[in-house]
Short mmCIF file of C-alpha atoms in Angstrom, two decimals:
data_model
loop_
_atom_site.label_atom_id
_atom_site.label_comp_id
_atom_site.label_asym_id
_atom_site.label_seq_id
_atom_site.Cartn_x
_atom_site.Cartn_y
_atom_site.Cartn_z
CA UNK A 1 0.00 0.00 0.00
CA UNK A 2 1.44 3.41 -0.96
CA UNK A 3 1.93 6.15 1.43
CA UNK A 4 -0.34 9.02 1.85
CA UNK A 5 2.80 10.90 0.07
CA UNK A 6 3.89 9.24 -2.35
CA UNK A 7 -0.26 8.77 -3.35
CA UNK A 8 -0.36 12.32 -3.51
CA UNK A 9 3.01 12.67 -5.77
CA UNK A 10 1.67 10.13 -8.39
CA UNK A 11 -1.43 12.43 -8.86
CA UNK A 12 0.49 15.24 -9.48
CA UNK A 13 2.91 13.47 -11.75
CA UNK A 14 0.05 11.84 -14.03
CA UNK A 15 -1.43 15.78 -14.27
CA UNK A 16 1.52 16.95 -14.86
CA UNK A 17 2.20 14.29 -17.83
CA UNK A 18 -0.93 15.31 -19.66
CA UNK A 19 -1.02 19.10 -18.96
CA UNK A 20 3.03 18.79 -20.51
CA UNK A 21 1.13 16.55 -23.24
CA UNK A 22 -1.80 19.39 -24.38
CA UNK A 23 1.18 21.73 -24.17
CA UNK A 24 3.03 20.19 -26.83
CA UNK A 25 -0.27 19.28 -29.02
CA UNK A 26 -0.34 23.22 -28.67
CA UNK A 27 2.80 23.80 -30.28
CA UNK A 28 2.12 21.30 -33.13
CA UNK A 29 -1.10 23.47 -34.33
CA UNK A 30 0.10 24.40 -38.23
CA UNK A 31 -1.25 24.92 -41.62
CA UNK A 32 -3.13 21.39 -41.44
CA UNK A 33 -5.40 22.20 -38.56
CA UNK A 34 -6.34 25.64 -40.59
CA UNK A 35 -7.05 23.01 -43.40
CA UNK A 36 -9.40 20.74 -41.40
CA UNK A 37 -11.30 23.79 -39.89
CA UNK A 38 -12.04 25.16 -43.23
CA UNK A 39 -12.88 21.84 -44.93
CA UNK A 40 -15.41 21.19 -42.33
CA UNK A 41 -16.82 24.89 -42.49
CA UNK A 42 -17.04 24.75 -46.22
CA UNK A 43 -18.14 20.70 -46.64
CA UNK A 44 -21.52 19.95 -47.63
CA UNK A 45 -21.43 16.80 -45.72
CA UNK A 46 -21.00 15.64 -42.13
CA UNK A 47 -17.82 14.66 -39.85
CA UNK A 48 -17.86 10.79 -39.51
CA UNK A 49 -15.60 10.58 -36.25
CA UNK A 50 -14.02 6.72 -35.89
CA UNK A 51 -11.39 5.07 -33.94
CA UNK A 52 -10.76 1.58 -31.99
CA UNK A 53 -10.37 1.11 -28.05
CA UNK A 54 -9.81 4.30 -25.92
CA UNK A 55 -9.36 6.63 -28.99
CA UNK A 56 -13.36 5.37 -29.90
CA UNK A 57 -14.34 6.56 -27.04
CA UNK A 58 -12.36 9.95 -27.12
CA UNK A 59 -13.76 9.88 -30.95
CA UNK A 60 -17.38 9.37 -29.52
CA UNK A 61 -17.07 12.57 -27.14
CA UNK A 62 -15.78 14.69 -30.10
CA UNK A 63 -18.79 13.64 -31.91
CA UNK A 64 -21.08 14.76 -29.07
CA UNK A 65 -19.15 18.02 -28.90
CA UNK A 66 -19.71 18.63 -32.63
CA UNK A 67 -23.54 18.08 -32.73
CA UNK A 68 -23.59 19.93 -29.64
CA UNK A 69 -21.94 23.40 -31.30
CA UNK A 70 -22.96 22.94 -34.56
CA UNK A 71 -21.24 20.58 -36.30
CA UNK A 72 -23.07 17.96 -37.54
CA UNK A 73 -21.59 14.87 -36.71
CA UNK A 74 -21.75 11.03 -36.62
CA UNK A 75 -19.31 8.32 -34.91
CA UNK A 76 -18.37 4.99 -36.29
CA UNK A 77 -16.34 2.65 -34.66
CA UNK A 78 -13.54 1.43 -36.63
CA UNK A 79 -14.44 -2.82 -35.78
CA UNK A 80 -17.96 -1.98 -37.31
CA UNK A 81 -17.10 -0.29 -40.54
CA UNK A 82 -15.22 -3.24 -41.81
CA UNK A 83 -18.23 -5.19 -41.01
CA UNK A 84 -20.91 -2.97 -41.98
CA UNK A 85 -20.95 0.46 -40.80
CA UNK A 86 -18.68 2.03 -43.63
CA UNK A 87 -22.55 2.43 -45.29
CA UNK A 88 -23.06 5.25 -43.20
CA UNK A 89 -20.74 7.46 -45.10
CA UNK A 90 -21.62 9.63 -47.71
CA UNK A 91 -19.35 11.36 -51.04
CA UNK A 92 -19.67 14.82 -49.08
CA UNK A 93 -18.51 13.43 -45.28
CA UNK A 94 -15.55 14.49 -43.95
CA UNK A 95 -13.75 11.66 -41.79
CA UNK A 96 -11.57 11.93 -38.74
CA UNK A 97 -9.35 8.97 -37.82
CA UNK A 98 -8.23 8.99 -34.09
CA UNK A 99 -5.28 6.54 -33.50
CA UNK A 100 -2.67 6.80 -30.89
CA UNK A 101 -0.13 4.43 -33.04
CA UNK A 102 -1.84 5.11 -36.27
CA UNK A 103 -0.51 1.05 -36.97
CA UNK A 104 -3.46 -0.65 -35.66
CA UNK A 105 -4.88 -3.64 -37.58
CA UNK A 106 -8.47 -2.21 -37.99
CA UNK A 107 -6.84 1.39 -38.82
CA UNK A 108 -4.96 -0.47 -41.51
CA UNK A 109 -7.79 -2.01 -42.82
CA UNK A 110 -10.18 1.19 -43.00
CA UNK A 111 -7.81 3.23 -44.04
CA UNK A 112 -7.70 1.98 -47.39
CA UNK A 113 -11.04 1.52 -47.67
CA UNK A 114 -11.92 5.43 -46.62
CA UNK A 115 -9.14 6.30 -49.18
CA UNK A 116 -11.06 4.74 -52.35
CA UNK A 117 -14.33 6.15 -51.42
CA UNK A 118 -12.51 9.59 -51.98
CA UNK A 119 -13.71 10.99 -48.78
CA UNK A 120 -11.30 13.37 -47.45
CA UNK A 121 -9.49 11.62 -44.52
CA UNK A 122 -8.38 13.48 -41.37
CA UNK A 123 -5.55 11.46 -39.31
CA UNK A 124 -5.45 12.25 -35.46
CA UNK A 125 -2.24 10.55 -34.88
CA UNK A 126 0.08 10.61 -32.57
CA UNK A 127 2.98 8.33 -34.62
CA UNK A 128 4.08 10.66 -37.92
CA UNK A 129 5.52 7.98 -39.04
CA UNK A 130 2.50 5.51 -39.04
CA UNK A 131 0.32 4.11 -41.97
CA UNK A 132 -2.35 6.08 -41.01
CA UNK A 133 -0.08 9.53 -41.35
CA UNK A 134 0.73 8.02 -44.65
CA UNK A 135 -2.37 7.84 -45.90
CA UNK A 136 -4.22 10.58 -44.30
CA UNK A 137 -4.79 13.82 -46.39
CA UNK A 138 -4.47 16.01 -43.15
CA UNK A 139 -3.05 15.30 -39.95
CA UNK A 140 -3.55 16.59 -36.21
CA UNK A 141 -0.83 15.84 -34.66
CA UNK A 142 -1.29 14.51 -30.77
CA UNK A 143 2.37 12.74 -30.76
CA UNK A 144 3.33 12.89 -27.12
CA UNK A 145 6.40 11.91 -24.45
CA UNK A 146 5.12 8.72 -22.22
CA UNK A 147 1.56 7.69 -21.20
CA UNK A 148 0.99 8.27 -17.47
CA UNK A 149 0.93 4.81 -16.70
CA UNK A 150 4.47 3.71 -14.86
CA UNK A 151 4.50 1.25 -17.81
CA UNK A 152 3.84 3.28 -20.45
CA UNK A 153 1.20 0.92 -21.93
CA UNK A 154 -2.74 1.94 -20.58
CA UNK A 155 -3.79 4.91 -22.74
CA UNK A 156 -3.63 8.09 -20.62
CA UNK A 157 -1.71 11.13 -21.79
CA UNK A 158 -2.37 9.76 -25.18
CA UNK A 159 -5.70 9.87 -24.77
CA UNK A 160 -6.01 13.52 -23.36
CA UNK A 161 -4.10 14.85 -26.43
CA UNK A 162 -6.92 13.84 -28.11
CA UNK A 163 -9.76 15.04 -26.22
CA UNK A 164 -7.97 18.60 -25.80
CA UNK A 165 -6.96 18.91 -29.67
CA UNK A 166 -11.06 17.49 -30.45
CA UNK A 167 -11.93 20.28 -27.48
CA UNK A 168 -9.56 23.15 -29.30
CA UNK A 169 -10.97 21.83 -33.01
CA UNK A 170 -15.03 22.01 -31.84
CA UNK A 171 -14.14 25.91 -30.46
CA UNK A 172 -12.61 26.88 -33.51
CA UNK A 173 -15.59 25.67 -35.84
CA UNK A 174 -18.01 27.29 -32.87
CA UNK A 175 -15.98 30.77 -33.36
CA UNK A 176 -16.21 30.87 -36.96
CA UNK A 177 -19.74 29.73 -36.94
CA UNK A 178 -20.24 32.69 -34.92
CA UNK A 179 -22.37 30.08 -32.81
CA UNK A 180 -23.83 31.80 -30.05
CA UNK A 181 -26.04 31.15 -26.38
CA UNK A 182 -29.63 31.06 -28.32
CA UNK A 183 -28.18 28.51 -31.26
CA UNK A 184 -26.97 26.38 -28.10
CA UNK A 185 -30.43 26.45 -26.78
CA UNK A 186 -31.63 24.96 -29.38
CA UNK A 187 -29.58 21.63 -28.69
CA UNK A 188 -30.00 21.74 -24.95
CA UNK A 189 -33.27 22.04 -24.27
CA UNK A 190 -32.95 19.69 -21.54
CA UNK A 191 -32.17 19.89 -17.80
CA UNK A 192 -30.87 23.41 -15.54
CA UNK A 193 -28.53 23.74 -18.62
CA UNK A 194 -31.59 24.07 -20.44
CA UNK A 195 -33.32 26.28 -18.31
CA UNK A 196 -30.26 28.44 -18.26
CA UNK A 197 -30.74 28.77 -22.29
CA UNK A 198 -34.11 29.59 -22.92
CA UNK A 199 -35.94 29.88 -19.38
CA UNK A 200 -37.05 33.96 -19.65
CA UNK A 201 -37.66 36.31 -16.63
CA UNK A 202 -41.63 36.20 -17.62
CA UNK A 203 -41.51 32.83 -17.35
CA UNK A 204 -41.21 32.56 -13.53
CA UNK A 205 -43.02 35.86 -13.14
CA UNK A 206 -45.90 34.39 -14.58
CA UNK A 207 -45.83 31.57 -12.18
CA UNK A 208 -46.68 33.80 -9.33
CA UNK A 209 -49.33 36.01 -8.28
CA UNK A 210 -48.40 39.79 -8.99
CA UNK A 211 -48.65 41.62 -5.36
CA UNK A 212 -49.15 45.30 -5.53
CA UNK A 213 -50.22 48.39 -3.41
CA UNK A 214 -50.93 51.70 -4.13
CA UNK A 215 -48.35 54.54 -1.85
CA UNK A 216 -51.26 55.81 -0.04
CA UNK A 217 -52.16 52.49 1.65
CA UNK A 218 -52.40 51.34 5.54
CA UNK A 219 -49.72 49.41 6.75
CA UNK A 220 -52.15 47.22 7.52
CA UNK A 221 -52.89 46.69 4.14
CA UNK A 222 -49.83 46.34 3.40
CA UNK A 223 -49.31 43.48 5.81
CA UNK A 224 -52.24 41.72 4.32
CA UNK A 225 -50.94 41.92 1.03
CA UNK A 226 -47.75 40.35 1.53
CA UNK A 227 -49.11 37.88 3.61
CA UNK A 228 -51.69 36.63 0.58
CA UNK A 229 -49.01 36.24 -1.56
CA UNK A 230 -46.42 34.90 0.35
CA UNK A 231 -43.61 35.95 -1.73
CA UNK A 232 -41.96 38.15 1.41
CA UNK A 233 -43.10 41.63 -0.63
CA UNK A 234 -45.22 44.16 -2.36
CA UNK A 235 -44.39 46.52 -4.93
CA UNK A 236 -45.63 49.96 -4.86
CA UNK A 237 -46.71 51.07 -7.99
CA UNK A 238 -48.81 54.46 -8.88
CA UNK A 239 -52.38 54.35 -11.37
CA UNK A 240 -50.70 53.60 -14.16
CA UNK A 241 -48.88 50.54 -12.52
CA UNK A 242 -45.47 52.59 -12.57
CA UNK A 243 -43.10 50.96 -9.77
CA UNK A 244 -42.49 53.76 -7.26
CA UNK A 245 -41.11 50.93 -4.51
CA UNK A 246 -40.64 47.86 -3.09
CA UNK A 247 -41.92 46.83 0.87
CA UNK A 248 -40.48 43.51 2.37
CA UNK A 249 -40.03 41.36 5.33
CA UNK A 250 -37.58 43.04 6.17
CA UNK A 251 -39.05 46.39 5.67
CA UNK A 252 -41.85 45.63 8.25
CA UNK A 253 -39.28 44.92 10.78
CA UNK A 254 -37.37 47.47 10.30
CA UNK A 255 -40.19 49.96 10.58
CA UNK A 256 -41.23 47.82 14.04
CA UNK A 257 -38.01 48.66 15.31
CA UNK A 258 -37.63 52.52 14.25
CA UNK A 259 -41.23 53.59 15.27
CA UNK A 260 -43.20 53.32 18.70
CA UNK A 261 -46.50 54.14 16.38
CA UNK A 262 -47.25 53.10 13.04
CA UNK A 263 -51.30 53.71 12.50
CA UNK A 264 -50.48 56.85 10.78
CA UNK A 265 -47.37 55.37 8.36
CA UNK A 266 -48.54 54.75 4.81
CA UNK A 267 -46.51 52.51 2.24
CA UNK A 268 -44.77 55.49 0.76
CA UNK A 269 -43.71 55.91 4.13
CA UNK A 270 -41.63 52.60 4.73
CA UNK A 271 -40.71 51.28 0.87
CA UNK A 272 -37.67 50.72 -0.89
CA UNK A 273 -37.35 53.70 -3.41
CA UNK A 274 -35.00 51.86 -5.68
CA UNK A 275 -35.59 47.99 -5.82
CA UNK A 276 -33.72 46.06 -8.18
CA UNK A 277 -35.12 44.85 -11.16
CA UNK A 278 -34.76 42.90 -14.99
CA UNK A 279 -36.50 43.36 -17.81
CA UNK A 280 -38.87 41.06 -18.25
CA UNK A 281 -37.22 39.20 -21.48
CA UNK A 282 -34.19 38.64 -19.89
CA UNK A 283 -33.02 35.53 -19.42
CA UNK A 284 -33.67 34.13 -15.80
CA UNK A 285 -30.05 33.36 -15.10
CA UNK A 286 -29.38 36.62 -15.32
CA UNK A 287 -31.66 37.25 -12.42
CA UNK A 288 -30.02 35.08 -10.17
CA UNK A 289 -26.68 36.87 -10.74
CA UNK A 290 -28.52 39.93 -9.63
CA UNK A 291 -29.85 38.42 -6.99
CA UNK A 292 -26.45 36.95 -5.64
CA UNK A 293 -24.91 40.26 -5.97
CA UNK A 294 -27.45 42.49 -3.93
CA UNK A 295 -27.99 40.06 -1.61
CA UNK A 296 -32.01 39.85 -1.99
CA UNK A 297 -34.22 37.16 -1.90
CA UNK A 298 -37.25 39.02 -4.66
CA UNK A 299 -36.46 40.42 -7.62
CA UNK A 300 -39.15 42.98 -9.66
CA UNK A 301 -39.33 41.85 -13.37
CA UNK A 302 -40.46 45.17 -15.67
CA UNK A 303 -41.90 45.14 -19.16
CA UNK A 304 -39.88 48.82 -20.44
CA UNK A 305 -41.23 51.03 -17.72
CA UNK A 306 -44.27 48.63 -15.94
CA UNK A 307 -44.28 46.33 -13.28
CA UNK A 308 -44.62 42.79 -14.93
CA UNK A 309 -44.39 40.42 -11.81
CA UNK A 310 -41.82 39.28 -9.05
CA UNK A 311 -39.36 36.66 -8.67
CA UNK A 312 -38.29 34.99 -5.71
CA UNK A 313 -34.71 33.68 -5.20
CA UNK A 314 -37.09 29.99 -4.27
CA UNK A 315 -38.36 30.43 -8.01
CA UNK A 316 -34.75 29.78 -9.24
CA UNK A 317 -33.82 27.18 -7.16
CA UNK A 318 -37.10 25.62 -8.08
CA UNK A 319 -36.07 25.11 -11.36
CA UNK A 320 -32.46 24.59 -10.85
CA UNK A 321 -30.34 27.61 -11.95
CA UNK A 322 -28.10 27.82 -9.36
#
């Protein structure tokens, strides 16, 4: 059993393998990678992402990256073409080949086969000097020191080149897409990273009641209003539902505190003159990040210059943006 130590100082050497490892992938970007960005931007057809072993599943991660950004995208594992699968590519697809030795059987076997179908072939290799360099019309070059592993055999650092050089290849093709948060929405509809993308400011107004009192009110009507809608506050707004303020909790207690009489203290008396607010289009992510920084727990939500509803910080959490 190793020492707490020396437990610690094989972490830190494995990260410091691989971080060495994208380093050096960095300083291999040339002409070629230029090449594969633009063939991909200006291809007709999709990115048919393959590989065997670890690089499959580093190729099957790109692939999700792609679709996810914009890149349309399809993976094929490199056992299954030679048995079938090669069906799935069509003239205009553009096909990246993930190898670590570039030498292995199946690699040698596709690779010919990709070749005659005159689809251009994209070799992420990390052996120049393999058969799959050879044959491959452009190469991304993820040759590296050592693998992590003491015995240099278990794909590790090998294997990271990859995913950082697929990572750094997605982000270009995002850039020049000029793919931004409302195309991403589109493809994650799904889950708080959904919510994050689409989920508007209306949205959770809409969900709650819309507590409001005029400045001239009792304090007692006051009380009762924030008590019926049990968000913690009313907003003041004028007749033509203008908001002139904001009364909460913790309004009420302060006014308990300062004054030995209150039957003669209206609303205008004891609101918040300048409550925070967000339009009412914005989206509701954005409302938690005012929320965080001013500390509150409600949050006014304005259509231009009239009170639309209220959020509460619980509305958020609620739906998961946190």
């Amino acid at each position: 059993m190793k020492s707490k130590k020396s437990i610690i100082q094989s972490a830190v050497s494995t990260l410091e393998l691989e971080a060495a490892a994208i380093l050096n992938v960095a300083t291999n970007i040339n002409s070629d990678f230029e090449k594969v960005v633009s063939s991909i931007l200006h291809g007709k057809g999709r990115v048919i992402v393959t590989g065997i072993g670890k690089s499959a599943i580093i190729a099957q991660k790109m692939v999700a990256t792609f679709n996810s950004t914009g890149t349309p995208a399809i993976f094929m594992h490199a056992a299954d073409a030679i048995h079938g699968d090669l069906g799935m590519i069509q003239v205009d697809d553009i096909v990246i080949c993930l190898s670590k030795s570039g030498n292995t059987p199946e690699i040698k076997v596709l690779t010919p086969l990709l070749k005659t179908s005159g689809n251009l072939l994209i070799g992420m290799v990390g052996e120049l000097n393999s058969f799959l360099a050879e044959q491959a019309d452009l190469i991304l070059n993820t040759s590296f020191e050592k693998e992590a592993c003491p015995h240099n055999l278990a794909p590790t650092t090998s294997t990271t080149a990859q995913l950082a050089l697929g990572d750094a290849l997605a982000i270009c093709l995002l850039e020049c897409r000029d793919f931004n948060e409302s195309d991403f929405a589109k493809y994650h509809p799904g889950g708080s990273l959904g919510k994050k993308l689409y989920l508007k400011a209306r949205d959770l107004a809409l969900s709650n009641e819309k507590p409001s009192i005029h400045p001239s009110a009792s304090v007692k009507d006051v009380l009762i209003e924030i008590s019926k809608n049990r968000l913690g506050a009313v907003v003041v707004v004028d007749s033509d539902d203008k908001v002139l303020g904001i009364i909460t909790d913790g309004d009420i207690r302060r006014m308990l505190e300062n004054n030995n009489s209150i039957a003669n203290l209206k609303a205008e008396d004891i609101m918040g003159r300048t409550p925070k607010s967000i339009q009412f289009d914005a989206l509701a992510v954005h409302a938690l990040d005012i929320i965080k920084q001013n500390n509150i727990t409600q949050l006014l939500v304005l259509e231009q210059n009239t009170y639309f509803g209220i959020i509460h910080l619980h509305d958020l959490l609620n739906e998961g943006i946190v």
